[in-house]
mmCIF file of C-alpha atoms in Angstrom:
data_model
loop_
_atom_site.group_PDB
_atom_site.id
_atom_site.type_symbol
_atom_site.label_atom_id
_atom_site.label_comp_id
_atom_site.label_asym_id
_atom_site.label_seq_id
_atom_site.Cartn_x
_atom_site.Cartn_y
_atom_site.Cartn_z
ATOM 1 C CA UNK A 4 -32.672 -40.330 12.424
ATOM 2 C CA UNK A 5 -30.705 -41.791 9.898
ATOM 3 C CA UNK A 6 -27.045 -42.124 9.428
ATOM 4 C CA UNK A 7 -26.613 -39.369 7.041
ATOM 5 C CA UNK A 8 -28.633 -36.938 8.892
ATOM 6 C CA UNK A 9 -26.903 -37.359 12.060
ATOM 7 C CA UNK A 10 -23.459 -37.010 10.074
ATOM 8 C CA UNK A 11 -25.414 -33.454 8.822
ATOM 9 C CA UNK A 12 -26.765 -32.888 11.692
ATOM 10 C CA UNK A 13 -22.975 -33.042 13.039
ATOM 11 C CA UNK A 14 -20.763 -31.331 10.347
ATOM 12 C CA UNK A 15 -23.388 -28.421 10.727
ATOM 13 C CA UNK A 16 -22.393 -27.989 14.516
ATOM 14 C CA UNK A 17 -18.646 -27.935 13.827
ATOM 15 C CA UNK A 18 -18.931 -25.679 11.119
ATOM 16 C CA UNK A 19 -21.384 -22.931 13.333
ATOM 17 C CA UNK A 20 -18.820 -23.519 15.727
ATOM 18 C CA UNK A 21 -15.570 -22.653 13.754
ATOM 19 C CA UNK A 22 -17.484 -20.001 12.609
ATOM 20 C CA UNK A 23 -18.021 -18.652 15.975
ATOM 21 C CA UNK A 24 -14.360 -19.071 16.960
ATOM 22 C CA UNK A 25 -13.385 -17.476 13.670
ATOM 23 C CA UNK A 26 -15.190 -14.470 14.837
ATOM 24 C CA UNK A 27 -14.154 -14.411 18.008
ATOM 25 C CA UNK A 28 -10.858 -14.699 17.533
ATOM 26 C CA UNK A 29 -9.752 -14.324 13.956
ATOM 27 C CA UNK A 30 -12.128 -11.761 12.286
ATOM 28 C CA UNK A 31 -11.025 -8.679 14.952
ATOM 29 C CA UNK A 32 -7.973 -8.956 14.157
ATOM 30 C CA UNK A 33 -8.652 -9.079 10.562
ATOM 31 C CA UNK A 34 -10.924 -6.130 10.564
ATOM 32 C CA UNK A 35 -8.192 -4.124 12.582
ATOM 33 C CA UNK A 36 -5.491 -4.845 10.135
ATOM 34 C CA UNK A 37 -7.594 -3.875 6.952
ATOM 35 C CA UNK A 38 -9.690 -1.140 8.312
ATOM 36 C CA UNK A 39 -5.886 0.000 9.186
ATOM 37 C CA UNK A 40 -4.437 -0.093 5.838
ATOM 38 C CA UNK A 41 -2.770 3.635 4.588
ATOM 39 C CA UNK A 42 -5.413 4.214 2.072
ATOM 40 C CA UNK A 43 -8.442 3.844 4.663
ATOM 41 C CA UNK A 44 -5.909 6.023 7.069
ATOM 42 C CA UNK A 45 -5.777 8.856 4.890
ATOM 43 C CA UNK A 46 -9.492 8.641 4.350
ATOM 44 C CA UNK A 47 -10.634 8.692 8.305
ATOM 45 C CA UNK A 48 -7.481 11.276 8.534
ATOM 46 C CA UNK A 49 -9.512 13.727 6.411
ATOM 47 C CA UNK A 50 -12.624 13.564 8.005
ATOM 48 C CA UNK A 51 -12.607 12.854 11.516
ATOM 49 C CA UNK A 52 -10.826 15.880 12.361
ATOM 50 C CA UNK A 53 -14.069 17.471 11.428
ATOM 51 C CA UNK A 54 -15.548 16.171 14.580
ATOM 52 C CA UNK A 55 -16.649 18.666 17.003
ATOM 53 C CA UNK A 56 -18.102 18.606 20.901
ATOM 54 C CA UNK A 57 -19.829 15.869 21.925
ATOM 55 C CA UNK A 58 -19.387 13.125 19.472
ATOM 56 C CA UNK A 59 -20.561 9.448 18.845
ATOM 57 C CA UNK A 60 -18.706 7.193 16.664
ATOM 58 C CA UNK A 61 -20.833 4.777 15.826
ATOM 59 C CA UNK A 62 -19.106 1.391 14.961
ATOM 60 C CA UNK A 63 -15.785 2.699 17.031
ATOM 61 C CA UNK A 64 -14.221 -0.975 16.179
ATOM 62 C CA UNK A 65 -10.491 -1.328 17.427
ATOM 63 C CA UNK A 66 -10.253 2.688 17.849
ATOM 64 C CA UNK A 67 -8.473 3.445 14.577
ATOM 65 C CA UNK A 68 -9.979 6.725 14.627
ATOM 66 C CA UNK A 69 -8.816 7.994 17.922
ATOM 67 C CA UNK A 70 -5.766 9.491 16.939
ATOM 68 C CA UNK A 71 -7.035 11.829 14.556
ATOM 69 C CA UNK A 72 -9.442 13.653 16.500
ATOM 70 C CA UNK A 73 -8.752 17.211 17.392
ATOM 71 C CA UNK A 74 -8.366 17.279 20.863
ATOM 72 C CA UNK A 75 -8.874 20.939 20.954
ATOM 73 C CA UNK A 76 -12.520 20.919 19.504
ATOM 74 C CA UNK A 77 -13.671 17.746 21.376
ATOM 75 C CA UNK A 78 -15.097 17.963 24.732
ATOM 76 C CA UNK A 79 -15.976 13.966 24.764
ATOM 77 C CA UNK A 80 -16.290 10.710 22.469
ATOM 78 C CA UNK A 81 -19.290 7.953 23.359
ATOM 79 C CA UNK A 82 -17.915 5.124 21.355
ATOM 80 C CA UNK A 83 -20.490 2.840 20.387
ATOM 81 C CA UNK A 84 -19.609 -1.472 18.682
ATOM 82 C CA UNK A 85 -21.661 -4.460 19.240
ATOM 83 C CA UNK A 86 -18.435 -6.540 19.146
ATOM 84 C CA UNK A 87 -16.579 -6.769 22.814
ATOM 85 C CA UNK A 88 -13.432 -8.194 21.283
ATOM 86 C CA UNK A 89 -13.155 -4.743 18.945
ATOM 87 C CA UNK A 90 -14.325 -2.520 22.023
ATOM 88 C CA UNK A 91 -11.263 -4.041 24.173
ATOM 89 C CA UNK A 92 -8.876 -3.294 21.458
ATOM 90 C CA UNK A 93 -10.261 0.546 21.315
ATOM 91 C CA UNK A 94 -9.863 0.293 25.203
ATOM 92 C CA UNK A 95 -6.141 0.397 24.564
ATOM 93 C CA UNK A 96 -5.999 3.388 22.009
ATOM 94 C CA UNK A 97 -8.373 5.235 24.465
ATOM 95 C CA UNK A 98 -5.798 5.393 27.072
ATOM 96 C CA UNK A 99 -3.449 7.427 24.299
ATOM 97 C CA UNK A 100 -5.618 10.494 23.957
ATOM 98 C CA UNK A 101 -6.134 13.620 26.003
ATOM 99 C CA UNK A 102 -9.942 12.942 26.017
ATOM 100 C CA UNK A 103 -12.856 11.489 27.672
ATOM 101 C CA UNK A 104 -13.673 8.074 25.612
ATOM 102 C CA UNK A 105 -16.572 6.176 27.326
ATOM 103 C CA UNK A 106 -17.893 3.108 25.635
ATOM 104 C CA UNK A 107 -20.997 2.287 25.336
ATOM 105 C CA UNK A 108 -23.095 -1.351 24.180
ATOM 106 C CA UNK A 109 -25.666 -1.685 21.305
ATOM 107 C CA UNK A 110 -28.877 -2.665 23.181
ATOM 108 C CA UNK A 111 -31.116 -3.783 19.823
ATOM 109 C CA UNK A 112 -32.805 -1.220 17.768
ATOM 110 C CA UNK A 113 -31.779 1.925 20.354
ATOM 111 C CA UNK A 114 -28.809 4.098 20.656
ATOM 112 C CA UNK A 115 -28.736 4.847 24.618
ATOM 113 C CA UNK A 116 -28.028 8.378 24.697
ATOM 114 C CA UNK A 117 -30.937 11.347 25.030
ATOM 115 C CA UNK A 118 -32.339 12.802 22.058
ATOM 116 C CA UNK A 119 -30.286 16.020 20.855
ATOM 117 C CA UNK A 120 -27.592 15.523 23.221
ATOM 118 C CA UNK A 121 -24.668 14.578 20.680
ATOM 119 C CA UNK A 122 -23.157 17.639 18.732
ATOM 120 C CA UNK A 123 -21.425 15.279 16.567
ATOM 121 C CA UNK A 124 -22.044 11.753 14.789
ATOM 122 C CA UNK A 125 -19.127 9.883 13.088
ATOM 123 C CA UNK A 126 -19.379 6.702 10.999
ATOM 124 C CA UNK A 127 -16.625 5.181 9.446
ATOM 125 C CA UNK A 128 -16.690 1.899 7.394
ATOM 126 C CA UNK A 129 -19.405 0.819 9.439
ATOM 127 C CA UNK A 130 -22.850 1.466 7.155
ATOM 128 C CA UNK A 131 -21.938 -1.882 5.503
ATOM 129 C CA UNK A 132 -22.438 -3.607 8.084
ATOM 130 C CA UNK A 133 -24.939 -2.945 10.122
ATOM 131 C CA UNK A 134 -27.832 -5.171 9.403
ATOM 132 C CA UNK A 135 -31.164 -2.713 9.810
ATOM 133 C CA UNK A 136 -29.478 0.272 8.127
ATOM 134 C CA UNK A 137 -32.329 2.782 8.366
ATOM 135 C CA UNK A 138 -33.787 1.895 11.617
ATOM 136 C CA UNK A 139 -29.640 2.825 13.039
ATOM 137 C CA UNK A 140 -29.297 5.974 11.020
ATOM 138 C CA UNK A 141 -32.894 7.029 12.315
ATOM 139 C CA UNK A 142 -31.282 7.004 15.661
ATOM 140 C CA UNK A 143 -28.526 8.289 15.233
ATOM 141 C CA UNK A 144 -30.535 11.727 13.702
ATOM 142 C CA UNK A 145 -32.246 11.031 17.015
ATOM 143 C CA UNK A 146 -29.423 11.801 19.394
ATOM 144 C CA UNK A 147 -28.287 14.932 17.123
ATOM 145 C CA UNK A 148 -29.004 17.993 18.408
ATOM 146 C CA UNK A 149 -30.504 20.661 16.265
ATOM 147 C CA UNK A 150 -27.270 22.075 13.788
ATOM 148 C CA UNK A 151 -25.385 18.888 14.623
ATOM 149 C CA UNK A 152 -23.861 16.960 11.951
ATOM 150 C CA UNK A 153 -23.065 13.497 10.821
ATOM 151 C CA UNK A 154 -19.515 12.921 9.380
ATOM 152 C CA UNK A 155 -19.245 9.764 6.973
ATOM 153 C CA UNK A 156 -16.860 7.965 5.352
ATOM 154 C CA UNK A 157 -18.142 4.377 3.615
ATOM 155 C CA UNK A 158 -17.062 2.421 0.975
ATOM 156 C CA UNK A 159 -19.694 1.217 -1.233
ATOM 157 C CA UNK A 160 -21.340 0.922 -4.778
ATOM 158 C CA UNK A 161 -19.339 1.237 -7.397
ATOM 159 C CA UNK A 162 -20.370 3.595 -10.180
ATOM 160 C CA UNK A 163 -19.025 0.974 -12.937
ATOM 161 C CA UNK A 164 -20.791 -1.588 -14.048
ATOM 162 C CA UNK A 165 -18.340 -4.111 -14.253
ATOM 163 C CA UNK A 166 -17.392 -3.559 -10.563
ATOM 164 C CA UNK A 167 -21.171 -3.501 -9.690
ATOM 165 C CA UNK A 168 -21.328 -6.942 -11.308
ATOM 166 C CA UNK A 169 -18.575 -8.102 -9.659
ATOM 167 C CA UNK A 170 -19.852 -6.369 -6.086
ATOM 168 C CA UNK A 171 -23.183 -8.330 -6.323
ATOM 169 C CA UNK A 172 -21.487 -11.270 -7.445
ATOM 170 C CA UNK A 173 -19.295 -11.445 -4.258
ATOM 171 C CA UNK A 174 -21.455 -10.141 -1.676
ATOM 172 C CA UNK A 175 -22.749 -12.865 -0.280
ATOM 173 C CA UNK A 176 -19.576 -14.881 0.577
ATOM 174 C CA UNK A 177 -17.719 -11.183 1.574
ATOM 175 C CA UNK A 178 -20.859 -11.028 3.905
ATOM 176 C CA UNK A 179 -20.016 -14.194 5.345
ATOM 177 C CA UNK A 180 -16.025 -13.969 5.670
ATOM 178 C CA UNK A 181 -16.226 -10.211 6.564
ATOM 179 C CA UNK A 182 -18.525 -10.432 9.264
ATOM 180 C CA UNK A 183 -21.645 -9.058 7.842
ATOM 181 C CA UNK A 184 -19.471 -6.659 5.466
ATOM 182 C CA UNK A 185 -21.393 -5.697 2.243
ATOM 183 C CA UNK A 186 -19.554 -4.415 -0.573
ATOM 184 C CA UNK A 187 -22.740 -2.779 -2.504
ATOM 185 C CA UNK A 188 -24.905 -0.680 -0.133
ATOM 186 C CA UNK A 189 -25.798 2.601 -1.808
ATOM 187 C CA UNK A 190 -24.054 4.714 0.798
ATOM 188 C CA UNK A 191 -25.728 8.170 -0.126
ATOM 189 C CA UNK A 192 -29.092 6.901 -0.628
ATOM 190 C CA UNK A 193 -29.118 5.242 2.652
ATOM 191 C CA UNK A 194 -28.325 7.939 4.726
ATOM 192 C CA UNK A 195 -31.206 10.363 2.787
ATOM 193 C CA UNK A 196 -33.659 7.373 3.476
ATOM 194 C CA UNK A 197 -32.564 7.632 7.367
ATOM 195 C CA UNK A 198 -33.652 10.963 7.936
ATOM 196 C CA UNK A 199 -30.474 13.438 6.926
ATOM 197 C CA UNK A 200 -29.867 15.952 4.049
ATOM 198 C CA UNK A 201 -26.826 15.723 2.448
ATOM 199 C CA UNK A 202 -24.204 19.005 2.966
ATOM 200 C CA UNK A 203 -20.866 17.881 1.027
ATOM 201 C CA UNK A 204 -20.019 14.471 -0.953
ATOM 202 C CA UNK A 205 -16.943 13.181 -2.596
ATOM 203 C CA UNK A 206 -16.378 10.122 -4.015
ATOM 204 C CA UNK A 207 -13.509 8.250 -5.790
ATOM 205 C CA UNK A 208 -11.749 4.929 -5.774
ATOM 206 C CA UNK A 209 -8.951 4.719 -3.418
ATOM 207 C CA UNK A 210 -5.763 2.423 -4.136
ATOM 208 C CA UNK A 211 -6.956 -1.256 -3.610
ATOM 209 C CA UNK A 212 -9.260 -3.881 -4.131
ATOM 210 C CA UNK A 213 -11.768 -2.298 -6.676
ATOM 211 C CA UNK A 214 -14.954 -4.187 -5.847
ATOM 212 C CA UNK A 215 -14.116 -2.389 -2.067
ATOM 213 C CA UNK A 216 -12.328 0.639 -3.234
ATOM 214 C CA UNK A 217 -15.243 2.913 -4.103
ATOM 215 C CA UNK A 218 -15.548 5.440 -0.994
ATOM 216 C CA UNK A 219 -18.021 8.045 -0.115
ATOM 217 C CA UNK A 220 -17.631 10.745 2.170
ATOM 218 C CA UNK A 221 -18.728 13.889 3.587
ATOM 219 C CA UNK A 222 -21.310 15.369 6.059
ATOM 220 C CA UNK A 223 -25.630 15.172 6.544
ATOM 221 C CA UNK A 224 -27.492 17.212 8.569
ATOM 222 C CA UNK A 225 -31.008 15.699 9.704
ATOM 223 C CA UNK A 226 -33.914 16.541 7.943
#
């Protein structure tokens, strides 16, 4: 091997591996401090409340949304994030609230809870980044029982143009630095394609970064 491909060969290594420290170590805290800003907060403050029964919040992260369930109309919360260093953050909030919280891992493709045995599904700024979109969604109309309902609330494309342009531009280093954040998934067509029928939608740019501004929300039954 020459010279120059064992000096590749050798920058590659160091970068994977500041990129798995960064990760590890950086990005959680990153995510919990942005995902935490007042304008996201007022968005998961008007829907989680919503949230009824048995309820799985998919992509539970450091917890954020904890505090604004309704303690009176939940009987239980299955929190459910691939990320360990996120799940020990929401370990701390959990101990604040006058509910069962029982975390759960992502093993692959399947959510592992029974079919129909969740009355509720929440998903906060968490369809961006979830690699196999449809495939998750599918499951998660899987575990809803029939009349249960999935709450949302996603940022995503932008109905402008010049944002789009800017959205697609970006993407793939935001990908990279966000940890597999997309700023351009078409949040509404998405969850149709996974299986649910859209009940209520509102959309609208909240104060902030515009190409990461744009939020959806509302609630989908499954088809």
């Amino acid at each position: 091997m020459s010279n120059r491909a064992n000096v590749a060969d050798t920058c590659g290594k160091r970068h994977e591996e500041s990129m798995g420290l960064y990760s590890r170590y950086i990005l959680p805290k990153v995510v919990h401090f942005t995902c935490g800003l007042k304008p996201s907060m007022r968005q998961r403050e008007k829907v989680v409340p919503g949230a009824r029964g048995r309820v799985l919040e998919v992509g539970i992260g450091s917890g954020l949304n904890l505090q604004f369930y309704d303690s009176t109309k939940v009987s239980k919360v299955w929190g459910l994030d691939p990320a360990p260093e996120m799940t020990r953050m929401a370990e701390r909030a959990a101990r604040s609230v006058p509910f069962a919280v029982e975390f759960i891992g992502l093993p692959g493709d399947e959510i592992p809870l029974e079919d129909s045995s969740i009355d509720t599904v929440l998903v906060t700024y968490t369809l961006c980044t979830i690699p196999d979109t449809i495939p998750a969604l599918r499951q998660m109309r899987r575990v809803l029982r029939p009349g249960g309902e999935l709450i949302f609330c996603e940022h995503g494309a932008a109905p402008d143009a010049s944002v789009r342009r800017w959205q697609d531009r970006l993407n793939p280093l935001w990908k990279r630095l966000g940890g597999g954040c997309n700023l351009n998934r078409p949040i509404p067509a998405l969850i149709e394609e996974g299986g649910f029928r859209i009940k209520s939608l509102d959309s609208m740019y909240i104060p902030g970064w515009r190409p990461a501004s744009f939020n959806y929300w509302g609630t989908a039954v499954p088809r």
